[in-house]
Amino acid sequence: MVEAQLVGLDPRVEAFLQGGPKKLFIGGDFVESVSGKTFDSVNPANAEVITAVYEADKEDVDRAVEAAERAFYGDWAKVTPSERGRLLWKLADLMDDHLEALAQLESLDNGKPVAHARAVDIPLAIDHFRYYAGWATKISGELIDSSAGRSMLTYTRREPVGVVGQIIPWNFPILMSAWKLGAALATGNAVILKTAEQTPLSALYLAGLIQQAGFPDGVVNIISGFGPTAGAAIVTHPRIRKVAFTGSTEVGKLIMQQASGNLKRVSLELGGKSPNIIFPDADFSKAIPGALMGIFFNQGQVCTAGSRLFVHKKVYDNVVADMTSHAAKMKLGPGLDESTDIGPLVSAEQFSRVSGYLHKGVEEGATPTTGGRPLEHPGYFVPPTIFTDVSDQMTIAREEIFGPVVVALPFDDEAQIADVIRRANNTEYGLAAGVWTTDVRKAHKVAHALEAGTVWVNCYNALDASVPFGGYKQSGFGREMGSAALELYTQVKAVWVNLD
Ligand code: NAP
Ligand code: MG
């Protein structure tokens, strides 16, 4: 690793990190946890503690539910849709003003390159709030005319669900906060959001902006804590009516079971092992960078990561050689170095998980063309790794690695594309997929046949607040973003009025 040149910290980040453990945001105030317990948030680039954070547990969730209910039935219920939209827009403007601080904090806590946080994570989060600000005034029911003959007026209303719980992962802390909060707030719910234990900081910074924007106290509560304690308290709470979760498929299954206590509505965005298919007629000037970004962006810690790269035999050697030479040149370094392409993985735990997969790959007979070994460094660095000599049955071709590791799998059925589709679909997951071809018929045919919630044609990881996102199969259910997310956070009431 080259000597790092770190950006000077934004004074607002320094101020934020000063003054003892960071507090939970409950009922519009920053408060200590009931137990007084704290945990450390660690900089994954050097394994040093950034700051301590108060640790929420069941009692804190109870307090947050009290505050959220008070808001939901009180001040928040009186806020007009137009005002809700204005508050969301105001929050987006404040985030714009604080963009650099948010980007640096995200990089510090998660490890991701600050340049990416600045150009992708934070702007997408801001855009997300602006998009849902627009929806706040456009939530409506319908008039059902077919009952008119009976002298009945029948109409529906789309009402908020109430107090909702949201649990997010560590890979895109601010963006996932925005995905969760945007639609929930536009539709008038009150929220308790739990961040991941590895990355509590940027959402607490966001909480300060939420306070400044002027949302009524208790509408948004943001707590830091652990899954089995604070997370489980949300999932099992009898007065929380819905839980939205993003994270591993394993925890998603647990949440579904635990949420059954009060029949909470559940939506899940889970893992993936997404196929990315390169046909021989692809435009390689786009396909190669697209496939590289598809797997290595955010150190591969992306639920949609294109981690199974299917490449047609005719072009396999060239594609692998080209990708290998680019991957080998990517610069590993701390996220706060402007020139970093690949930062550290988020935590020691993730580092050892991913390192375990590198080991397993070689053990099962695969060959890394680049990377293949974690770095010896106090931080959690794993170089971009491309495996060849992989069979579909190997562990590294089946399990979600969630690191900068791709398996390159040849296929050879250009005339009959069914076989590559069968292989691409032969996974328990179904979050996303990519197709690279200049043949428009093939592109659509393959896009329709792939079992995935998102298919990218001649692009990868494209996202927009207006486009629904979610999984097929064990990648979850429910759609975030676009108008689809409004369904997650509203319920339909039918009103019958007898006119006789
Ligand atoms: P995870 O355990 O699923 O964590 C996601 C969120 O769920 C965190 O806020 C976590 O809290 C919380 N949680 C954990 N157990 C819970 C429980 N019993 N009840 C309620 N909430 C609970 O993911 P992870 O352990 O950080 O990562 C493990 C693997 O999951 C990764 O290697 C990757 O394969 C996958 N993953 C996928 C995504 C995705 O976007 N699809 C995101 C992250 C991870 P804690 O922070 O305390 O664990
Ligand atoms: Mg976990």
Coordinates of C-alpha atoms and ligand atoms in Angstrom, one line a residue:
M1 CA 0.0 0.0 0.0
V2 CA 1.3 3.5 -0.9
E3 CA 1.8 6.1 1.8
A4 CA -1.6 7.7 2.4
Q5 CA -2.4 11.4 2.0
L6 CA -5.4 11.9 4.1
V7 CA -7.9 14.8 3.5
G8 CA -8.0 17.4 6.3
L9 CA -11.0 16.7 8.4
D10 CA -14.0 19.1 8.0
P11 CA -14.2 21.1 11.2
R12 CA -17.9 20.0 11.5
V13 CA -16.7 16.4 11.6
E14 CA -14.1 17.3 14.3
A15 CA -16.8 19.1 16.3
F16 CA -19.2 16.2 16.0
L17 CA -16.6 13.7 17.3
Q18 CA -15.8 15.8 20.3
G19 CA -17.4 15.7 23.7
G20 CA -17.7 12.1 24.8
P21 CA -19.9 9.3 23.6
K22 CA -22.4 10.0 20.8
K23 CA -26.0 10.0 22.1
L24 CA -29.1 8.3 20.8
F25 CA -31.7 10.5 19.0
I26 CA -35.1 9.9 20.8
G27 CA -38.1 12.2 21.0
G28 CA -36.3 15.0 19.3
D29 CA -33.4 15.0 21.8
F30 CA -29.9 13.5 22.0
V31 CA -30.0 11.2 25.1
E32 CA -27.8 8.7 26.8
S33 CA -28.9 5.1 26.8
V34 CA -31.0 3.9 29.8
S35 CA -28.2 1.5 30.8
G36 CA -25.5 4.1 30.3
K37 CA -23.6 1.5 28.3
T38 CA -21.5 2.5 25.3
F39 CA -19.6 0.7 22.5
D40 CA -16.8 1.8 20.2
S41 CA -17.0 2.7 16.6
V42 CA -13.8 1.8 14.8
N43 CA -12.0 3.2 11.8
P44 CA -11.5 0.2 9.6
A45 CA -8.4 1.8 7.9
N46 CA -6.3 1.5 11.0
A47 CA -8.4 -0.4 13.6
E48 CA -8.4 2.6 15.9
V49 CA -11.4 3.8 17.9
I50 CA -13.1 6.8 16.4
T51 CA -15.5 7.5 19.2
A52 CA -17.8 5.7 21.7
V53 CA -21.5 5.6 21.1
Y54 CA -24.4 5.0 23.5
E55 CA -25.8 1.5 23.1
A56 CA -29.5 1.2 22.9
D57 CA -31.3 -1.8 24.3
K58 CA -35.0 -2.8 24.9
E59 CA -35.7 0.1 27.4
D60 CA -34.4 2.6 24.8
V61 CA -36.6 1.1 22.1
D62 CA -39.6 1.4 24.6
R63 CA -38.8 5.1 25.0
A64 CA -38.5 5.6 21.3
V65 CA -41.8 3.9 20.7
E66 CA -43.5 6.1 23.3
A67 CA -42.0 9.2 21.6
A68 CA -43.0 7.9 18.1
E69 CA -46.6 7.2 19.2
R70 CA -46.9 10.6 20.8
A71 CA -45.8 12.2 17.5
F72 CA -47.9 9.9 15.3
Y73 CA -51.1 10.7 17.2
G74 CA -50.2 14.2 18.0
D75 CA -48.1 16.8 16.2
W76 CA -47.2 14.7 13.2
A77 CA -50.9 14.0 12.5
K78 CA -51.5 17.7 12.3
V79 CA -48.8 18.4 9.7
T80 CA -50.2 18.8 6.2
P81 CA -48.8 16.7 3.3
S82 CA -47.4 19.9 1.8
E83 CA -45.6 20.7 5.1
R84 CA -44.3 17.1 5.2
G85 CA -42.9 17.6 1.7
R86 CA -41.3 20.9 2.7
L87 CA -39.6 19.3 5.8
L88 CA -38.2 16.5 3.6
W89 CA -37.0 19.0 1.1
K90 CA -35.5 21.2 3.9
L91 CA -33.6 18.1 5.2
A92 CA -32.2 17.5 1.7
D93 CA -31.0 21.1 1.5
L94 CA -29.3 20.8 4.9
M95 CA -27.6 17.6 3.7
D96 CA -26.4 19.5 0.7
D97 CA -24.9 22.1 3.0
H98 CA -23.3 19.3 5.0
L99 CA -22.3 17.1 2.1
E100 CA -18.6 17.2 2.8
A101 CA -19.0 16.4 6.5
L102 CA -21.4 13.6 5.8
A103 CA -19.0 12.1 3.1
Q104 CA -16.0 12.3 5.4
L105 CA -17.8 10.7 8.4
E106 CA -19.2 8.0 6.1
S107 CA -15.7 7.3 4.9
L108 CA -14.2 7.3 8.4
D109 CA -16.7 4.9 9.9
N110 CA -17.3 2.6 6.9
G111 CA -13.9 2.7 5.2
K112 CA -15.3 3.6 1.7
P113 CA -13.4 6.1 -0.5
V114 CA -14.4 9.6 0.4
A115 CA -14.5 10.5 -3.3
H116 CA -17.2 7.8 -3.7
A117 CA -19.2 8.9 -0.7
R118 CA -19.1 12.5 -2.0
A119 CA -20.1 11.6 -5.5
V120 CA -22.4 8.7 -5.0
D121 CA -23.7 7.9 -1.5
I122 CA -24.6 11.4 -0.2
P123 CA -25.9 12.8 -3.4
L124 CA -28.2 9.7 -3.9
A125 CA -29.4 10.1 -0.4
I126 CA -30.2 13.8 -0.9
D127 CA -32.0 13.0 -4.1
H128 CA -34.0 10.3 -2.4
F129 CA -35.4 12.8 0.1
R130 CA -36.2 15.2 -2.6
Y131 CA -38.0 12.5 -4.6
Y132 CA -40.2 11.5 -1.7
A133 CA -40.8 15.2 -0.8
G134 CA -42.7 15.3 -4.0
W135 CA -44.8 12.2 -3.2
A136 CA -46.0 13.7 0.2
T137 CA -48.8 15.7 -1.6
K138 CA -49.6 12.9 -4.0
I139 CA -50.8 10.1 -1.7
S140 CA -54.4 9.5 -2.5
G141 CA -57.1 6.9 -2.4
E142 CA -59.8 6.4 -5.1
L143 CA -63.5 6.8 -5.6
I144 CA -65.2 3.6 -6.5
D145 CA -68.1 4.3 -8.8
S146 CA -69.4 0.8 -9.2
S147 CA -71.3 1.1 -5.8
A148 CA -73.2 4.2 -7.0
G149 CA -76.2 2.3 -8.2
R150 CA -76.8 1.3 -4.7
S151 CA -76.9 4.8 -3.4
M152 CA -73.6 4.3 -1.8
L153 CA -70.5 6.5 -1.9
T154 CA -67.5 4.3 -1.6
Y155 CA -63.9 5.5 -1.5
T156 CA -60.5 4.5 -0.3
R157 CA -58.0 6.3 1.8
R158 CA -54.3 5.5 1.9
E159 CA -53.3 5.9 5.5
P160 CA -49.9 5.6 7.2
V161 CA -49.2 2.4 9.0
G162 CA -48.2 4.1 12.3
V163 CA -45.0 3.5 14.2
V164 CA -42.5 1.6 12.0
G165 CA -39.2 0.0 12.8
Q166 CA -36.3 0.1 10.4
I167 CA -33.1 -1.9 10.6
I168 CA -30.2 -1.1 8.3
P169 CA -26.8 -2.6 7.5
W170 CA -23.3 -1.0 7.4
N171 CA -22.5 -0.9 3.7
F172 CA -24.3 2.3 2.8
P173 CA -25.3 3.8 6.2
I174 CA -26.6 7.2 5.0
L175 CA -28.1 6.0 1.7
M176 CA -29.9 3.1 3.5
S177 CA -31.2 5.6 6.1
A178 CA -32.5 7.7 3.3
W179 CA -34.1 4.7 1.6
K180 CA -35.9 3.8 4.8
L181 CA -36.9 7.3 6.0
G182 CA -37.9 8.9 2.7
A183 CA -41.1 6.9 1.9
A184 CA -42.0 6.3 5.5
L185 CA -42.0 10.0 6.3
A186 CA -43.6 11.2 3.1
T187 CA -46.6 8.9 3.9
G188 CA -46.9 10.2 7.5
N189 CA -45.4 7.4 9.6
A190 CA -43.2 7.8 12.7
V191 CA -40.0 5.9 12.7
I192 CA -37.5 4.1 14.9
L193 CA -34.3 3.5 12.8
K194 CA -31.5 1.2 14.1
T195 CA -28.1 1.6 12.4
A196 CA -25.6 -1.3 12.2
E197 CA -23.2 -1.6 15.1
Q198 CA -20.2 -1.0 12.7
T199 CA -21.4 2.3 11.3
P200 CA -23.6 4.4 13.7
L201 CA -22.0 7.8 13.1
S202 CA -23.4 9.3 9.9
A203 CA -27.0 8.6 10.8
L204 CA -26.5 10.3 14.2
Y205 CA -25.1 13.3 12.3
L206 CA -28.1 13.1 10.0
A207 CA -30.3 13.2 13.2
G208 CA -28.9 16.6 14.0
L209 CA -30.0 17.8 10.6
I210 CA -33.4 16.2 11.1
Q211 CA -33.7 18.2 14.3
Q212 CA -32.6 21.4 12.5
A213 CA -35.1 20.8 9.7
G214 CA -37.9 21.1 12.2
F215 CA -39.6 17.7 12.1
P216 CA -41.8 17.4 15.2
D217 CA -40.1 15.6 18.1
G218 CA -40.4 11.8 18.0
V219 CA -41.3 11.5 14.3
V220 CA -37.8 10.2 13.7
N221 CA -35.8 8.3 16.3
I222 CA -32.4 7.0 15.5
I223 CA -30.7 4.5 17.8
S224 CA -27.3 2.8 17.7
G225 CA -27.1 -0.8 19.1
F226 CA -26.8 -4.4 18.4
G227 CA -29.0 -6.8 16.4
P228 CA -29.9 -9.4 19.1
T229 CA -30.7 -6.6 21.6
A230 CA -31.9 -3.3 20.2
G231 CA -32.8 -4.9 16.8
A232 CA -34.8 -7.8 18.3
A233 CA -36.6 -5.3 20.6
I234 CA -37.8 -3.5 17.5
V235 CA -38.8 -6.7 15.8
T236 CA -40.8 -8.0 18.7
H237 CA -42.3 -4.8 20.0
P238 CA -46.1 -5.1 20.2
R239 CA -46.7 -1.5 19.3
I240 CA -44.4 -1.3 16.3
R241 CA -46.6 -2.2 13.3
K242 CA -44.1 -2.7 10.6
V243 CA -40.5 -3.6 10.3
A244 CA -38.3 -2.9 7.2
F245 CA -35.0 -4.6 7.2
T246 CA -31.9 -4.6 4.9
G247 CA -29.1 -7.1 5.6
S248 CA -28.3 -10.8 5.5
T249 CA -30.8 -13.4 4.3
E250 CA -30.0 -15.3 7.6
V251 CA -31.1 -12.4 9.8
G252 CA -34.0 -11.7 7.4
K253 CA -35.5 -15.2 8.1
L254 CA -35.1 -14.6 11.9
I255 CA -36.9 -11.3 11.6
M256 CA -39.8 -12.8 9.8
Q257 CA -40.3 -15.4 12.5
Q258 CA -39.9 -12.9 15.3
A259 CA -42.2 -10.3 13.7
S260 CA -45.1 -12.8 13.8
G261 CA -45.8 -12.0 17.5
N262 CA -48.0 -9.1 16.6
L263 CA -48.2 -9.9 12.9
K264 CA -46.0 -7.0 11.9
R265 CA -45.8 -6.1 8.3
V266 CA -42.4 -7.1 7.1
S267 CA -40.3 -6.0 4.1
L268 CA -36.9 -7.4 3.5
E269 CA -34.0 -6.4 1.3
L270 CA -31.5 -9.3 1.6
G271 CA -28.4 -10.7 0.1
G272 CA -27.5 -11.6 -3.5
K273 CA -25.1 -13.6 -5.7
S274 CA -25.8 -11.6 -8.8
P275 CA -24.9 -12.9 -12.3
N276 CA -23.4 -10.5 -14.7
I277 CA -23.3 -12.0 -18.2
I278 CA -21.0 -10.8 -21.0
F279 CA -21.9 -12.0 -24.5
P280 CA -19.3 -12.0 -27.3
D281 CA -21.0 -9.1 -29.1
A282 CA -20.7 -6.8 -26.1
D283 CA -19.2 -3.3 -26.3
F284 CA -16.1 -4.2 -24.3
S285 CA -15.2 -0.5 -23.7
K286 CA -18.3 -0.5 -21.5
A287 CA -18.5 -4.1 -20.4
I288 CA -15.0 -4.3 -18.8
P289 CA -15.3 -1.1 -16.6
G290 CA -18.9 -2.0 -15.9
A291 CA -18.0 -5.5 -14.7
L292 CA -15.1 -4.1 -12.6
M293 CA -17.3 -1.5 -11.0
G294 CA -20.1 -4.1 -10.6
I295 CA -18.0 -6.1 -8.3
F296 CA -15.4 -3.8 -6.8
F297 CA -17.4 -0.7 -6.0
N298 CA -17.6 -0.2 -2.2
Q299 CA -15.1 -3.0 -1.7
G300 CA -17.6 -5.5 -3.1
Q301 CA -19.8 -4.9 0.0
V302 CA -22.9 -4.3 -2.1
C303 CA -26.0 -6.4 -2.1
T304 CA -26.2 -6.2 -5.9
A305 CA -22.5 -7.0 -6.4
G306 CA -22.0 -8.7 -9.8
S307 CA -20.1 -11.5 -8.1
R308 CA -20.8 -14.3 -10.7
L309 CA -19.3 -13.1 -14.0
F310 CA -20.4 -15.3 -16.8
V311 CA -18.2 -14.7 -19.9
H312 CA -18.7 -16.3 -23.3
K313 CA -15.8 -18.7 -24.1
K314 CA -14.9 -16.9 -27.2
V315 CA -14.0 -13.8 -25.2
Y316 CA -13.3 -15.3 -21.8
D317 CA -9.5 -15.1 -21.8
N318 CA -9.4 -11.6 -23.1
V319 CA -12.0 -10.3 -20.6
V320 CA -10.3 -12.0 -17.7
A321 CA -6.9 -10.7 -18.7
D322 CA -8.2 -7.2 -19.2
M323 CA -10.1 -7.2 -15.9
T324 CA -7.1 -8.6 -14.1
S325 CA -4.7 -5.9 -15.4
H326 CA -7.2 -3.2 -14.3
A327 CA -7.9 -4.8 -10.9
A328 CA -4.2 -5.2 -10.2
K329 CA -3.7 -1.5 -10.6
M330 CA -6.5 -0.4 -8.3
K331 CA -5.1 1.6 -5.4
L332 CA -5.9 0.2 -1.9
G333 CA -5.8 2.8 0.9
P334 CA -7.7 4.5 3.6
G335 CA -11.0 5.9 2.5
L336 CA -9.9 9.4 3.5
D337 CA -7.2 9.4 0.9
E338 CA -8.6 11.1 -2.2
S339 CA -6.7 8.7 -4.5
T340 CA -8.0 5.5 -3.0
D341 CA -9.9 3.2 -5.3
I342 CA -10.5 0.4 -2.8
G343 CA -10.8 1.1 1.0
P344 CA -10.7 -1.4 3.8
L345 CA -13.5 -3.8 4.5
V346 CA -15.9 -2.5 7.2
S347 CA -14.7 -4.6 10.2
A348 CA -12.4 -7.3 11.5
E349 CA -15.3 -9.7 11.3
Q350 CA -15.9 -8.9 7.6
F351 CA -12.2 -9.1 7.0
S352 CA -12.0 -12.6 8.4
R353 CA -15.2 -13.7 6.6
V354 CA -13.9 -12.6 3.2
S355 CA -10.4 -13.9 4.0
G356 CA -12.0 -17.2 4.8
Y357 CA -13.6 -17.3 1.3
L358 CA -10.3 -16.5 -0.4
H359 CA -8.8 -19.5 1.4
K360 CA -11.8 -21.7 0.6
G361 CA -11.6 -20.8 -3.1
V362 CA -8.0 -21.9 -3.4
E363 CA -8.7 -25.0 -1.3
E364 CA -11.6 -26.0 -3.7
G365 CA -9.3 -25.6 -6.7
A366 CA -9.9 -22.1 -8.0
T367 CA -7.1 -19.9 -9.2
P368 CA -6.8 -16.1 -8.4
T369 CA -5.5 -14.2 -11.4
T370 CA -5.0 -11.2 -9.1
G371 CA -5.4 -10.6 -5.4
G372 CA -6.2 -13.7 -3.5
R373 CA -4.6 -12.8 -0.2
P374 CA -5.6 -10.3 2.5
L375 CA -3.0 -7.6 3.3
E376 CA -1.0 -7.6 6.5
H377 CA -1.9 -4.3 7.9
P378 CA -3.7 -3.0 11.0
G379 CA -6.6 -2.1 8.8
Y380 CA -8.9 -4.5 7.1
F381 CA -7.7 -4.5 3.5
V382 CA -8.5 -7.2 0.9
P383 CA -7.2 -6.6 -2.7
P384 CA -9.6 -7.0 -5.6
T385 CA -9.6 -10.7 -6.5
I386 CA -10.7 -12.5 -9.7
F387 CA -11.0 -16.3 -9.5
T388 CA -10.8 -18.6 -12.6
D389 CA -11.0 -22.4 -12.7
V390 CA -14.3 -22.1 -10.8
S391 CA -17.2 -24.5 -11.1
D392 CA -20.8 -23.5 -10.3
Q393 CA -20.8 -25.8 -7.3
M394 CA -17.9 -24.3 -5.5
T395 CA -18.6 -22.4 -2.3
I396 CA -17.2 -19.1 -3.7
A397 CA -19.6 -19.4 -6.7
R398 CA -22.7 -20.0 -4.5
E399 CA -22.4 -18.0 -1.3
E400 CA -22.5 -14.2 -0.9
I401 CA -18.9 -13.2 -0.1
F402 CA -19.6 -9.4 0.3
G403 CA -16.1 -8.5 -0.5
P404 CA -14.0 -7.6 -3.6
V405 CA -14.1 -11.1 -5.0
V406 CA -15.5 -12.2 -8.3
V407 CA -15.7 -15.7 -9.9
A408 CA -15.3 -15.7 -13.7
L409 CA -17.3 -18.6 -15.3
P410 CA -17.1 -19.4 -19.0
F411 CA -20.2 -20.3 -21.0
D412 CA -20.4 -21.3 -24.7
D413 CA -24.0 -21.4 -25.9
E414 CA -24.3 -18.2 -28.0
A415 CA -27.0 -19.7 -30.3
Q416 CA -28.9 -21.3 -27.5
I417 CA -28.8 -18.8 -24.5
A418 CA -31.0 -21.0 -22.3
D419 CA -28.0 -22.7 -20.6
V420 CA -26.4 -19.6 -19.3
I421 CA -29.8 -18.4 -18.0
R422 CA -30.3 -21.7 -16.2
R423 CA -26.9 -21.3 -14.6
A424 CA -27.5 -17.6 -13.8
N425 CA -30.8 -18.5 -12.1
N426 CA -29.5 -21.5 -10.3
T427 CA -29.1 -19.7 -7.0
E428 CA -31.4 -19.1 -4.0
Y429 CA -30.9 -15.4 -4.5
G430 CA -32.6 -13.0 -7.0
L431 CA -31.6 -9.5 -6.3
A432 CA -30.0 -8.2 -9.5
A433 CA -28.4 -9.3 -12.8
G434 CA -26.4 -7.7 -15.6
V435 CA -26.4 -8.4 -19.4
W436 CA -23.8 -7.0 -21.8
T437 CA -24.7 -7.3 -25.5
T438 CA -25.3 -5.1 -28.5
D439 CA -28.1 -7.3 -29.8
V440 CA -31.3 -5.6 -28.7
R441 CA -33.4 -8.8 -29.0
K442 CA -31.0 -10.8 -27.0
A443 CA -30.8 -8.1 -24.3
H444 CA -34.6 -8.1 -23.7
K445 CA -35.0 -11.8 -24.0
V446 CA -32.3 -12.4 -21.4
A447 CA -33.6 -9.6 -19.2
H448 CA -37.0 -11.2 -19.1
A449 CA -35.7 -14.7 -18.4
L450 CA -33.5 -13.7 -15.4
E451 CA -35.0 -14.2 -12.0
A452 CA -34.0 -10.9 -10.4
G453 CA -35.7 -7.8 -9.1
T454 CA -33.4 -5.6 -11.2
V455 CA -31.7 -6.4 -14.5
W456 CA -29.1 -4.0 -15.9
V457 CA -28.5 -4.0 -19.6
N458 CA -25.1 -2.6 -20.7
C459 CA -24.8 -0.9 -17.3
Y460 CA -24.5 -2.0 -13.7
N461 CA -25.5 -0.7 -10.3
A462 CA -27.5 2.1 -11.9
L463 CA -30.0 3.4 -9.2
D464 CA -32.5 6.2 -9.0
A465 CA -35.0 7.1 -6.4
S466 CA -37.8 6.8 -8.9
V467 CA -37.1 3.1 -9.9
P468 CA -38.3 0.3 -7.7
F469 CA -35.7 -1.9 -6.1
G470 CA -36.0 -5.3 -4.3
G471 CA -35.5 -9.0 -4.5
Y472 CA -36.9 -12.2 -6.0
K473 CA -36.6 -15.5 -4.2
Q474 CA -34.5 -15.3 -1.0
S475 CA -33.3 -11.8 -1.7
G476 CA -36.4 -10.6 0.0
F477 CA -39.7 -9.0 -0.8
G478 CA -41.3 -5.6 -0.9
R479 CA -40.0 -2.8 -3.2
E480 CA -38.2 0.3 -2.0
M481 CA -37.9 3.4 -4.1
G482 CA -40.3 4.7 -6.7
S483 CA -44.0 4.7 -6.2
A484 CA -43.7 1.0 -5.1
A485 CA -42.3 2.0 -1.7
L486 CA -45.5 3.9 -0.8
E487 CA -47.2 0.5 -0.6
L488 CA -44.9 -0.5 2.2
Y489 CA -45.8 2.4 4.4
T490 CA -49.5 2.9 3.8
Q491 CA -52.6 0.8 4.3
V492 CA -55.9 1.1 2.4
K493 CA -59.1 1.9 4.1
A494 CA -62.4 1.5 2.3
V495 CA -65.1 4.0 3.5
W496 CA -68.8 3.2 2.7
V497 CA -71.4 6.0 3.0
N498 CA -75.0 5.2 2.7
L499 CA -76.7 8.1 0.8
D500 CA -80.3 7.0 1.4
Ligands
NAP1 P1 -26.7 -8.6 9.5 O1 -26.4 -9.3 10.7 O2 -27.9 -9.0 8.6 O3 -27.0 -7.0 9.9 C1 -27.9 -6.1 9.3 C2 -28.7 -5.4 10.4 O4 -29.5 -6.3 11.1 C3 -27.8 -4.8 11.4 O5 -28.3 -3.5 11.9 C4 -27.8 -5.8 12.5 O6 -27.4 -5.3 13.8 C5 -29.2 -6.2 12.5 N1 -29.5 -7.5 13.2 C6 -28.6 -8.5 13.3 N2 -29.3 -9.5 14.0 C7 -30.5 -9.1 14.3 C8 -31.6 -9.7 15.0 N3 -31.6 -10.9 15.5 N4 -32.7 -8.9 15.1 C9 -32.8 -7.7 14.6 N5 -31.8 -7.1 13.9 C10 -30.7 -7.8 13.8 O7 -25.5 -8.5 8.6 P2 -23.9 -8.5 9.1 O8 -23.8 -9.5 10.2 O9 -23.5 -7.2 9.4 O10 -23.2 -9.1 7.8 C11 -23.2 -10.4 7.5 C12 -23.4 -10.7 6.1 O11 -24.7 -10.2 5.7 C13 -22.4 -10.0 5.1 O12 -21.2 -10.7 5.0 C14 -23.2 -10.0 3.9 O13 -23.1 -11.2 3.2 C15 -24.6 -9.8 4.3 N6 -25.1 -8.4 4.3 C16 -25.9 -8.1 3.3 C17 -26.4 -6.8 3.1 C18 -27.3 -6.4 2.1 O14 -27.4 -5.2 1.8 N7 -28.0 -7.3 1.4 C19 -25.9 -5.8 4.0 C20 -25.1 -6.2 5.1 C21 -24.7 -7.5 5.2 P3 -25.8 -5.5 14.1 O15 -25.2 -4.4 13.5 O16 -25.7 -5.5 15.6 O17 -25.4 -6.9 13.6
MG2 MG -24.6 -9.4 12.3

